Coordinates of N, CA and C in Angstrom, one line a residue:
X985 N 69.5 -28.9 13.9 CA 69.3 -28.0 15.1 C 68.0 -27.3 15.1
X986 N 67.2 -27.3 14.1 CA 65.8 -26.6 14.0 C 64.8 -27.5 13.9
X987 N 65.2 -28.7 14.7 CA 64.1 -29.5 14.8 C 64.1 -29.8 16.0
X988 N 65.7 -29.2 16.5 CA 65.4 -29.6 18.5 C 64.9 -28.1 18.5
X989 N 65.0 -27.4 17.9 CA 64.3 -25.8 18.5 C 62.7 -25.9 18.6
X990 N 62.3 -26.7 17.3 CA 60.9 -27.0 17.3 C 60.4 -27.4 18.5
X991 N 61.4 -28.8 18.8 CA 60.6 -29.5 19.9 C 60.9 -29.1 20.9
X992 N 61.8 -27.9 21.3 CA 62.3 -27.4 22.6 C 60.7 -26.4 22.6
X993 N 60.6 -25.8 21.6 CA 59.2 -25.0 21.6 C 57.9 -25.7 21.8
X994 N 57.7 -27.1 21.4 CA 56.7 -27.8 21.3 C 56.6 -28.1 23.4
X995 N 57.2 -28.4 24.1 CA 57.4 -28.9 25.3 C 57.2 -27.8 25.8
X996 N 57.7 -26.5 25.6 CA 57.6 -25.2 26.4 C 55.7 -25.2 26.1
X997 N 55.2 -24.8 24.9 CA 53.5 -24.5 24.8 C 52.9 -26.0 25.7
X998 N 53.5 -26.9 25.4 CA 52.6 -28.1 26.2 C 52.8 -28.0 28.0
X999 N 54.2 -27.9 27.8 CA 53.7 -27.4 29.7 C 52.8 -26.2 30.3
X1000 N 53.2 -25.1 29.4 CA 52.7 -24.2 29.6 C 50.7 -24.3 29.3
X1001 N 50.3 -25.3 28.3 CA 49.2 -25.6 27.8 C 48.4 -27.1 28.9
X1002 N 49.8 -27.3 29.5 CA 49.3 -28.3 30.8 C 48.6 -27.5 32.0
X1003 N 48.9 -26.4 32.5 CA 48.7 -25.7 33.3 C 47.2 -25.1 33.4
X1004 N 46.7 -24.8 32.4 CA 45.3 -24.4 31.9 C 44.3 -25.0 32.1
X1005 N 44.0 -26.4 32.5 CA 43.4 -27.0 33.0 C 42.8 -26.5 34.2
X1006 N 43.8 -26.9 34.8 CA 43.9 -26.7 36.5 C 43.5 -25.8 37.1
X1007 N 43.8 -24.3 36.3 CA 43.3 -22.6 36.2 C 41.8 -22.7 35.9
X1008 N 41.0 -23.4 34.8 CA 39.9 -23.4 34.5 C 39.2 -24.1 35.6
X1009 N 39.4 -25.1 35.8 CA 38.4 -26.3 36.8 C 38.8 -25.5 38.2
X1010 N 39.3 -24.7 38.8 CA 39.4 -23.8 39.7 C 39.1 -22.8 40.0
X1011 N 39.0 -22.1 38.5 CA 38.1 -21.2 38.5 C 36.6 -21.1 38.4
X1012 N 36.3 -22.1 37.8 CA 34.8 -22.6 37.8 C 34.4 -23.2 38.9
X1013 N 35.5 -23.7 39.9 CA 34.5 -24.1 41.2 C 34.5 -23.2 41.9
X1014 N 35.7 -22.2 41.9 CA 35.5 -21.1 43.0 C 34.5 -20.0 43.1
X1015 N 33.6 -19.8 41.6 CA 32.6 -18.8 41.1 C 32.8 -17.5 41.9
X1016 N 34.0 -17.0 41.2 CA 34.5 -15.8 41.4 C 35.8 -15.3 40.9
X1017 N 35.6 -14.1 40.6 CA 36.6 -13.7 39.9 C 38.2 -12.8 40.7
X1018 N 37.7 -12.6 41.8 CA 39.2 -12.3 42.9 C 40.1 -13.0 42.5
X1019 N 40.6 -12.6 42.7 CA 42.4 -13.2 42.2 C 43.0 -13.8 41.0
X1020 N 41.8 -13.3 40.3 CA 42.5 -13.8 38.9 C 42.6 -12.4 38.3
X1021 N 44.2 -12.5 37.2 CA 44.3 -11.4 36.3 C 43.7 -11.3 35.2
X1022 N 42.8 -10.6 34.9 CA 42.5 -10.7 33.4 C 43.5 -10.1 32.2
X1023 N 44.5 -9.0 32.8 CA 45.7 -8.6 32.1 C 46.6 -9.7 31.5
X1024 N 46.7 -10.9 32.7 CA 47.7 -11.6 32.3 C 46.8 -12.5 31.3
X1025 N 46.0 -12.8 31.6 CA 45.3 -14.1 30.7 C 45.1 -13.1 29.0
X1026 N 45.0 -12.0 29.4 CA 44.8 -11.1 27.6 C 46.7 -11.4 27.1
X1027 N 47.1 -10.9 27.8 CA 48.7 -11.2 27.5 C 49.3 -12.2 27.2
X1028 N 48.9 -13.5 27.7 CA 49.3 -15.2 27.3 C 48.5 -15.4 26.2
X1029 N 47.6 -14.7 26.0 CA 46.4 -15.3 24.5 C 46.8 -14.5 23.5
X1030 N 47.5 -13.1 23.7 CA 48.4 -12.5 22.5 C 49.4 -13.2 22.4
X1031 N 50.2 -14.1 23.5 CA 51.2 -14.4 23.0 C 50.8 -15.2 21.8
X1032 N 50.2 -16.4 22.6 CA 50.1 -17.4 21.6 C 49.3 -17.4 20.2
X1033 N 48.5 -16.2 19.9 CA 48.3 -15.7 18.7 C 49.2 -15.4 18.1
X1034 N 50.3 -14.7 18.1 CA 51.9 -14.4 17.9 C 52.1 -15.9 17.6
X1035 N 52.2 -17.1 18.8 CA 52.9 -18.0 18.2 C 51.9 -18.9 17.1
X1036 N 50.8 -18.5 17.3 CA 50.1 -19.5 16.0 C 50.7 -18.3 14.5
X1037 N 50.4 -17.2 14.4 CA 50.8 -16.1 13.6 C 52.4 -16.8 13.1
X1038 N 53.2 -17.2 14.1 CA 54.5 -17.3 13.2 C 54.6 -18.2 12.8
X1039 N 54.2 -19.4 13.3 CA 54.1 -20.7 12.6 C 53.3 -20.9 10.7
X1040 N 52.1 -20.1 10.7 CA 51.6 -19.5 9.6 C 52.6 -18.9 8.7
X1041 N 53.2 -18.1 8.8 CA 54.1 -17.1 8.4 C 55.5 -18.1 7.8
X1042 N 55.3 -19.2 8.5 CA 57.3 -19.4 8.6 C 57.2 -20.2 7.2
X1043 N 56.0 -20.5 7.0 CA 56.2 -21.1 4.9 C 56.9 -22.5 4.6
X1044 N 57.3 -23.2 5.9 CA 58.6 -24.3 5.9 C 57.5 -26.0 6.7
X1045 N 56.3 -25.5 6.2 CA 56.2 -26.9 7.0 C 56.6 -28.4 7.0
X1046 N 56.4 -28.5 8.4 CA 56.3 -30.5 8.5 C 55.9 -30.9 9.9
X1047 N 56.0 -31.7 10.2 CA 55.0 -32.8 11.1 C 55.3 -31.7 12.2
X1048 N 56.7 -31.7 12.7 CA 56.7 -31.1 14.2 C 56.1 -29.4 14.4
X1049 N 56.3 -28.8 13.2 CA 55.5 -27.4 12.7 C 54.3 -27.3 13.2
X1050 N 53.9 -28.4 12.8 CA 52.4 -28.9 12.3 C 51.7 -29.3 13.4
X1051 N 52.9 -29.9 14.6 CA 52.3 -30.2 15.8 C 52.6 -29.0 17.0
X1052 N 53.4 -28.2 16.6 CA 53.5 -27.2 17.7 C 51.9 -26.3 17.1
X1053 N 52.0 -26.0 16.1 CA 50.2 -25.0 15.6 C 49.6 -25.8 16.4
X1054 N 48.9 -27.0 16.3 CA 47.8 -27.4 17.4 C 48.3 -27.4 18.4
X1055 N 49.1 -27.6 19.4 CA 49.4 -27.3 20.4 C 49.4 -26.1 20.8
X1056 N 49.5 -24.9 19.9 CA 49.3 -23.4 20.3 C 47.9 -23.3 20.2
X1057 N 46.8 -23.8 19.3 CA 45.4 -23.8 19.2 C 44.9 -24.6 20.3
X1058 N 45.3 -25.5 20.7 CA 44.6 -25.9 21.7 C 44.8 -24.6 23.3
X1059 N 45.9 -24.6 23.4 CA 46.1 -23.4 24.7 C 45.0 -22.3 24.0
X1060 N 44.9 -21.7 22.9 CA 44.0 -20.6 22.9 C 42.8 -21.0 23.2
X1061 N 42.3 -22.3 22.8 CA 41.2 -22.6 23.1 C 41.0 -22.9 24.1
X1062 N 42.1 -23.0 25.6 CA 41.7 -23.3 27.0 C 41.6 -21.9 27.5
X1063 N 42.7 -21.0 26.8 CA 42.6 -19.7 27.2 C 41.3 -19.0 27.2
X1064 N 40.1 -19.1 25.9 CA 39.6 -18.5 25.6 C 38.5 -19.2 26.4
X1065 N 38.2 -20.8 27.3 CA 37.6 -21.1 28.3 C 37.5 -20.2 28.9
X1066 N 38.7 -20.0 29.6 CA 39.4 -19.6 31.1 C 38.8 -17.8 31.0
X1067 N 38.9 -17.2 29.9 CA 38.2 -15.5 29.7 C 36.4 -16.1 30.0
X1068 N 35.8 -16.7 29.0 CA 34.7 -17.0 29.5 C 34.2 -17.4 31.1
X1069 N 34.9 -18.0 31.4 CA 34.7 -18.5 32.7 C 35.2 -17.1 34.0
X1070 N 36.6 -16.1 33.9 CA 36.3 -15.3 34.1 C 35.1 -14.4 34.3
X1071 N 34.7 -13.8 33.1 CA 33.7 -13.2 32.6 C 31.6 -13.2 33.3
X1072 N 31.9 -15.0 33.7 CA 30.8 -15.6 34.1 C 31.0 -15.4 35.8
X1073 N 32.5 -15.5 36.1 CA 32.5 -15.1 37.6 C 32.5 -14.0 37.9
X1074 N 32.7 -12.6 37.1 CA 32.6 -11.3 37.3 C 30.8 -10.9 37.2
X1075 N 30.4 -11.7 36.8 CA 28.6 -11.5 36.8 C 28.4 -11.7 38.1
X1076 N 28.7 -13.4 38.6 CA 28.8 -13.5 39.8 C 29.3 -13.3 40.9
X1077 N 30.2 -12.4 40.8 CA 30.6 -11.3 41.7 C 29.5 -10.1 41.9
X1078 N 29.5 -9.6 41.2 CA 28.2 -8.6 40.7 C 26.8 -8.8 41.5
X1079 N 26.5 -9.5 41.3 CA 24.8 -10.1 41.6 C 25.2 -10.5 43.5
X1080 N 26.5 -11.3 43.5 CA 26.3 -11.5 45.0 C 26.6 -10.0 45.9
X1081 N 27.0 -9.3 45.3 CA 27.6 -7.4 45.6 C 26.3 -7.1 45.9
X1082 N 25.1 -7.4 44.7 CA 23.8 -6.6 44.8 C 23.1 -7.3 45.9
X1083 N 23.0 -8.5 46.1 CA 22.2 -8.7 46.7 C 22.6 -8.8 48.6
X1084 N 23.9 -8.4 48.8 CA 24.3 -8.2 50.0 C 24.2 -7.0 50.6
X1085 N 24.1 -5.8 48.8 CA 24.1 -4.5 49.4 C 22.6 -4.5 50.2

């Protein structure tokens, strides 16, 4: 039963880690930061710290363990795109503010 939990967990981070894509290449064409939450993107990147943190923690490894950790590292590492890319559109918001004022 704790190896369908694994993989019930593994399918939740990969859908959830499918979606990130599509948020990044979206937000980099749109060059701007309107409508994106930065609350929520800080909140999904705690989560998944938490879930790399318990995977660490759980002392029981093997393969599917082993593949949900990279699958939670890869989402932080799209997440941690997606703040950058943020961040770069908040400049750009900025500079186009100044030069309209």
């Amino acid at each position: 039963m704790e190896t369908l939990s694994v993989i019930f967990e593994i399918l939740m981070i990969a859908l959830f880690g499918a979606s990130w894509p599509f948020n990044i290449i979206r937000a980099y064409k749109a060059r701007t930061a309107k409508g994106t939450s930065l609350l929520f993107t800080l909140l999904i990147l705690i989560g998944y710290v938490f879930g790399i943190l318990s995977k660490i923690c759980a002392n029981n490894w093997n393969a599917l363990r082993i593949f949900a950790f990279v699958v939670y590292c890869i989402n932080l590492v799209m997440l941690i795109i997606a703040l950058i890319i943020y961040f770069r559109n908040k400049k750009l918001d900025a500079e186009r503010e100044k030069t309209e004022a």
